[in-house]
CSV table of C-alpha atoms in Angstrom, one decimal:
chain,number,residue,atom,x,y,z
O,1,UNK,CA,85.1,84.5,-75.9
O,2,UNK,CA,84.8,85.7,-79.4
O,3,UNK,CA,84.7,89.3,-80.7
O,4,UNK,CA,81.3,89.4,-81.7
O,5,UNK,CA,80.3,91.7,-78.9
O,6,UNK,CA,82.2,95.0,-78.2
O,7,UNK,CA,81.7,96.1,-74.9
O,8,UNK,CA,82.6,99.8,-74.2
O,9,UNK,CA,81.7,101.4,-70.7
O,10,UNK,CA,81.8,105.0,-69.7
O,11,UNK,CA,82.1,106.6,-66.3
O,12,UNK,CA,78.5,107.2,-65.6
O,13,UNK,CA,77.6,103.5,-65.7
O,14,UNK,CA,76.4,103.0,-69.2
O,15,UNK,CA,77.8,100.0,-71.0
O,16,UNK,CA,77.4,100.0,-74.9
O,17,UNK,CA,77.3,96.6,-76.6
O,18,UNK,CA,78.0,96.5,-80.4
O,19,UNK,CA,77.5,93.5,-82.4
O,20,UNK,CA,80.4,93.2,-84.5
O,21,UNK,CA,79.8,91.4,-87.7
O,22,UNK,CA,79.0,94.1,-90.1
O,23,UNK,CA,80.0,92.1,-92.9
O,24,UNK,CA,77.2,89.5,-92.2
O,25,UNK,CA,75.0,92.5,-91.1
O,26,UNK,CA,75.1,91.1,-87.6
O,27,UNK,CA,73.5,88.0,-88.2
O,28,UNK,CA,73.0,85.8,-85.2
O,29,UNK,CA,74.4,82.5,-86.8
O,30,UNK,CA,76.8,80.8,-84.3
O,31,UNK,CA,76.6,79.1,-81.3
O,32,UNK,CA,79.5,80.7,-79.7
O,33,UNK,CA,78.0,84.0,-80.4
O,34,UNK,CA,74.8,83.1,-78.9
O,35,UNK,CA,76.8,81.8,-75.6
O,36,UNK,CA,78.8,85.3,-75.7
O,37,UNK,CA,75.5,87.1,-75.5
O,38,UNK,CA,74.5,85.0,-72.5
O,39,UNK,CA,78.1,85.3,-70.7
O,40,UNK,CA,77.8,89.2,-71.2
O,41,UNK,CA,74.2,89.2,-69.6
O,42,UNK,CA,75.4,87.3,-66.7
O,43,UNK,CA,78.5,89.5,-66.2
O,44,UNK,CA,76.5,92.4,-66.4
O,45,UNK,CA,74.0,91.5,-64.1
O,46,UNK,CA,76.6,90.8,-61.4
O,47,UNK,CA,78.2,94.1,-62.0
O,48,UNK,CA,76.5,96.6,-59.4
O,49,UNK,CA,78.2,99.5,-61.2
O,50,UNK,CA,76.5,99.0,-64.5
O,51,UNK,CA,73.5,101.2,-64.4
O,52,UNK,CA,72.1,100.8,-68.1
O,53,UNK,CA,73.0,98.9,-71.2
O,54,UNK,CA,72.7,99.9,-74.9
O,55,UNK,CA,72.8,97.5,-77.7
O,56,UNK,CA,73.6,98.3,-81.1
O,57,UNK,CA,75.0,97.0,-84.4
O,58,UNK,CA,78.1,97.8,-86.3
O,59,UNK,CA,78.0,98.9,-89.9
O,60,UNK,CA,74.5,99.7,-91.5
O,61,UNK,CA,72.4,97.1,-90.1
O,62,UNK,CA,71.1,96.5,-86.5
O,63,UNK,CA,70.8,92.8,-87.1
O,64,UNK,CA,69.6,90.9,-90.1
O,65,UNK,CA,68.5,87.7,-88.1
O,66,UNK,CA,69.7,84.3,-89.1
O,67,UNK,CA,72.0,83.2,-91.7
O,68,UNK,CA,70.1,82.1,-94.7
O,69,UNK,CA,73.0,80.4,-96.1
O,70,UNK,CA,73.2,78.1,-93.1
O,71,UNK,CA,69.6,77.3,-93.7
O,72,UNK,CA,70.3,76.3,-97.2
O,73,UNK,CA,73.0,74.2,-96.2
O,74,UNK,CA,71.7,72.7,-93.1
O,75,UNK,CA,74.1,73.8,-91.0
O,76,UNK,CA,74.6,75.3,-87.4
O,77,UNK,CA,70.8,75.7,-86.1
O,78,UNK,CA,69.5,73.9,-89.3
O,79,UNK,CA,71.4,70.8,-89.0
O,80,UNK,CA,70.6,67.2,-88.0
O,81,UNK,CA,67.2,65.7,-87.3
O,82,UNK,CA,64.2,67.6,-85.9
O,83,UNK,CA,64.9,66.7,-82.2
O,84,UNK,CA,68.8,68.0,-82.8
O,85,UNK,CA,67.4,71.1,-84.6
O,86,UNK,CA,64.9,71.6,-81.3
O,87,UNK,CA,67.9,71.2,-79.1
O,88,UNK,CA,70.1,73.5,-81.0
O,89,UNK,CA,67.8,76.4,-80.6
O,90,UNK,CA,67.0,75.5,-76.7
O,91,UNK,CA,70.6,75.3,-76.1
O,92,UNK,CA,71.7,78.4,-78.4
O,93,UNK,CA,69.6,81.4,-79.5
O,94,UNK,CA,66.7,80.8,-77.2
O,95,UNK,CA,69.0,81.5,-74.0
O,96,UNK,CA,69.4,84.9,-75.4
O,97,UNK,CA,65.8,86.4,-74.6
O,98,UNK,CA,66.1,84.3,-71.1
O,99,UNK,CA,69.3,86.2,-70.5
O,100,UNK,CA,68.2,89.7,-71.5
O,101,UNK,CA,64.6,89.1,-69.9
O,102,UNK,CA,66.4,88.4,-66.4
O,103,UNK,CA,68.9,91.0,-66.8
O,104,UNK,CA,67.6,93.7,-64.2
O,105,UNK,CA,69.6,96.6,-65.7
O,106,UNK,CA,67.6,98.5,-68.0
O,107,UNK,CA,68.3,97.9,-71.6
O,108,UNK,CA,68.0,100.0,-74.8
O,109,UNK,CA,68.3,98.9,-78.4
O,110,UNK,CA,69.9,101.8,-80.7
O,111,UNK,CA,68.3,100.1,-84.0
O,112,UNK,CA,70.7,101.7,-86.6
O,113,UNK,CA,69.6,100.0,-89.5
O,114,UNK,CA,67.4,97.0,-90.6
O,115,UNK,CA,66.1,94.7,-87.9
O,116,UNK,CA,65.1,91.7,-89.7
O,117,UNK,CA,63.7,88.5,-88.3
O,118,UNK,CA,65.8,87.4,-85.3
O,119,UNK,CA,67.1,91.0,-85.3
O,120,UNK,CA,63.8,92.4,-84.7
O,121,UNK,CA,63.3,89.7,-81.7
O,122,UNK,CA,66.6,91.0,-80.5
O,123,UNK,CA,65.6,94.5,-80.3
O,124,UNK,CA,62.2,93.5,-78.9
O,125,UNK,CA,64.0,91.8,-76.0
O,126,UNK,CA,65.3,95.1,-74.8
O,127,UNK,CA,63.0,97.4,-72.4
O,128,UNK,CA,63.5,100.3,-74.9
O,129,UNK,CA,64.0,100.9,-78.6
O,130,UNK,CA,65.5,104.2,-80.4
O,131,UNK,CA,65.5,103.8,-83.9
O,132,UNK,CA,67.1,105.5,-86.9
O,133,UNK,CA,64.7,107.2,-89.2
O,134,UNK,CA,66.0,105.1,-92.0
O,135,UNK,CA,65.5,101.6,-90.0
O,136,UNK,CA,63.1,99.2,-91.1
O,137,UNK,CA,61.6,96.2,-89.4
O,138,UNK,CA,60.5,92.9,-90.2
O,139,UNK,CA,59.1,89.6,-88.8
O,140,UNK,CA,60.1,88.0,-91.8
O,141,UNK,CA,60.4,84.1,-90.5
O,142,UNK,CA,57.2,83.1,-92.7
O,143,UNK,CA,58.9,84.1,-95.8
O,144,UNK,CA,61.7,81.5,-95.1
O,145,UNK,CA,58.8,78.8,-94.1
O,146,UNK,CA,60.0,78.8,-90.5
O,147,UNK,CA,58.3,80.2,-87.2
O,148,UNK,CA,59.6,82.9,-84.7
O,149,UNK,CA,61.7,80.4,-82.6
O,150,UNK,CA,63.5,82.9,-80.4
O,151,UNK,CA,60.9,84.4,-78.5
O,152,UNK,CA,59.6,86.7,-81.3
O,153,UNK,CA,55.7,85.6,-80.8
O,154,UNK,CA,55.8,86.3,-77.1
O,155,UNK,CA,57.4,89.6,-77.3
O,156,UNK,CA,56.1,91.6,-80.4
O,157,UNK,CA,52.5,90.7,-79.4
O,158,UNK,CA,53.3,92.1,-75.9
O,159,UNK,CA,54.9,95.5,-77.7
O,160,UNK,CA,52.4,96.1,-80.2
O,161,UNK,CA,49.1,93.8,-79.4
O,162,UNK,CA,48.2,90.5,-80.9
O,163,UNK,CA,46.4,91.8,-84.1
O,164,UNK,CA,49.5,93.8,-85.2
O,165,UNK,CA,51.8,91.2,-84.4
O,166,UNK,CA,49.7,88.7,-86.1
O,167,UNK,CA,49.7,90.9,-89.4
O,168,UNK,CA,53.2,91.4,-89.2
O,169,UNK,CA,54.2,87.8,-88.8
O,170,UNK,CA,51.7,86.2,-91.2
O,171,UNK,CA,52.7,88.5,-93.8
O,172,UNK,CA,56.3,89.2,-93.2
O,173,UNK,CA,56.1,92.6,-94.7
O,174,UNK,CA,58.6,95.3,-93.7
O,175,UNK,CA,57.6,98.2,-92.3
O,176,UNK,CA,59.5,101.7,-91.5
O,177,UNK,CA,60.5,103.9,-88.8
O,178,UNK,CA,57.5,105.9,-88.7
O,179,UNK,CA,54.9,103.3,-88.5
O,180,UNK,CA,57.2,101.4,-85.8
O,181,UNK,CA,56.9,104.4,-83.8
O,182,UNK,CA,53.2,104.9,-84.4
O,183,UNK,CA,52.3,101.0,-83.2
O,184,UNK,CA,54.7,101.5,-80.3
O,185,UNK,CA,57.4,99.0,-81.4
O,186,UNK,CA,59.9,101.9,-80.9
O,187,UNK,CA,59.4,105.1,-78.4
O,188,UNK,CA,62.0,107.3,-80.1
O,189,UNK,CA,63.3,108.2,-83.7
O,190,UNK,CA,66.5,110.0,-84.4
O,191,UNK,CA,68.7,111.0,-87.7
O,192,UNK,CA,70.7,108.3,-88.7
O,193,UNK,CA,73.9,109.6,-87.6
O,194,UNK,CA,72.9,110.4,-84.2
O,195,UNK,CA,70.9,107.3,-83.2
O,196,UNK,CA,73.4,105.6,-81.1
O,197,UNK,CA,74.2,109.0,-79.2
O,198,UNK,CA,70.4,109.6,-78.6
O,199,UNK,CA,70.3,106.1,-76.9
O,200,UNK,CA,73.1,106.6,-74.8
O,201,UNK,CA,71.9,110.0,-74.0
O,202,UNK,CA,68.6,108.3,-72.7
O,203,UNK,CA,70.9,105.7,-70.8
O,204,UNK,CA,73.1,108.3,-69.1
O,205,UNK,CA,69.5,109.8,-68.1
O,206,UNK,CA,68.3,106.6,-66.5
O,207,UNK,CA,71.8,106.0,-65.2
O,208,UNK,CA,71.5,109.1,-63.0
O,209,UNK,CA,68.6,107.4,-60.7
O,210,UNK,CA,69.3,105.5,-57.6
O,211,UNK,CA,70.8,102.2,-59.2
O,212,UNK,CA,69.3,99.7,-56.5
O,213,UNK,CA,65.6,101.5,-57.2
O,214,UNK,CA,66.5,101.1,-60.8
O,215,UNK,CA,66.6,97.5,-60.8
O,216,UNK,CA,63.5,96.9,-58.5
O,217,UNK,CA,61.6,99.3,-60.7
O,218,UNK,CA,62.5,97.3,-63.8
O,219,UNK,CA,61.6,94.0,-62.0
O,220,UNK,CA,58.4,95.5,-60.8
O,221,UNK,CA,57.4,96.5,-64.3
O,222,UNK,CA,58.3,93.3,-65.7
O,223,UNK,CA,56.6,91.2,-62.9
O,224,UNK,CA,53.7,93.2,-63.3
O,225,UNK,CA,52.8,92.1,-66.8
O,226,UNK,CA,51.7,88.7,-65.5
O,227,UNK,CA,50.2,89.3,-62.1
O,228,UNK,CA,46.8,90.4,-60.9
O,229,UNK,CA,46.5,94.1,-59.6
O,230,UNK,CA,46.7,92.6,-55.8
O,231,UNK,CA,49.9,90.7,-56.6
O,232,UNK,CA,51.3,93.5,-58.3
O,233,UNK,CA,50.4,95.7,-55.4
O,234,UNK,CA,52.1,93.3,-52.8
O,235,UNK,CA,55.2,92.8,-54.8
O,236,UNK,CA,55.4,96.8,-54.9
O,237,UNK,CA,55.0,97.1,-51.2
O,238,UNK,CA,57.7,94.5,-50.5
O,239,UNK,CA,60.1,96.5,-53.0
O,240,UNK,CA,59.0,100.0,-51.4
O,241,UNK,CA,60.1,98.6,-48.2
O,242,UNK,CA,63.5,97.7,-49.7
O,243,UNK,CA,63.8,101.1,-51.2
O,244,UNK,CA,63.2,103.3,-48.1
O,245,UNK,CA,65.7,101.4,-46.3
O,246,UNK,CA,68.5,102.4,-49.0
O,247,UNK,CA,71.0,105.3,-48.2
O,248,UNK,CA,70.1,106.5,-51.8
O,249,UNK,CA,66.5,107.1,-50.7
O,250,UNK,CA,67.9,109.3,-47.9
O,251,UNK,CA,70.0,111.1,-50.5
O,252,UNK,CA,67.1,111.5,-52.9
O,253,UNK,CA,64.9,113.2,-50.3
O,254,UNK,CA,67.8,115.2,-48.8
O,255,UNK,CA,68.7,116.7,-52.2
O,256,UNK,CA,65.0,117.5,-53.1
O,257,UNK,CA,64.5,119.5,-49.7
O,258,UNK,CA,67.8,121.1,-50.2
O,259,UNK,CA,67.4,121.9,-53.9
O,260,UNK,CA,70.5,120.3,-55.2
O,261,UNK,CA,71.6,117.4,-57.3
O,262,UNK,CA,71.6,114.0,-55.7
O,263,UNK,CA,74.8,111.6,-55.5
O,264,UNK,CA,73.8,108.3,-55.7
O,265,UNK,CA,76.3,105.3,-54.7
O,266,UNK,CA,74.0,102.3,-55.3
O,267,UNK,CA,73.4,101.6,-51.4
């Protein structure tokens, strides 16, 4: 595994992942970096002590997306025949949205700077986005004569609605943090120097909740996006039955009645 992702964990179950290619503005360009993302998500999913994940970028940018020089030189994902390019996307960057989507731990993007192209899509793969007031966003694929092939069309339209996603993707124009907040792309803005800290504070607030119920709630919200009300209610009833039989539920009720802070153990 390379050093593209720096993984730091604190005592309250919050993991911070930092993309560590500041000289390349954390561009996603190498297959081993994609596989590192996938392997990291798999490890976090299997770790019951992880309660929330924060993703950010080293340096001034969150992620500049793809490597334009590789596109020019027909390297990496741009190399080979049309079929080879297609397979490179399937085996590489397209595995990241699937890995993050199926990660049942809540995820927060701390967008510390520009999130451009695949960088915007990466932020959209997270459940919540906290952005620097100086961050900028762009679905800039159209300006390079390509399409958003890493899930952006699916993700962005669900966050901001189809008409706004259409506008952003068909123009490739950049928007600032205030507009991103206004259209629902991000949920909080922070001073540049406090972006990561505020995202970690939000993650800590999430991590204080019952761990099993956190994962069940995220799964319920995720699946309810595509189901009927009846199907969502059926799934909620099943998850509720599981939640009622956890010790953390008993602890939450007891703490509420005794007017004290609960202590959860994830069972």
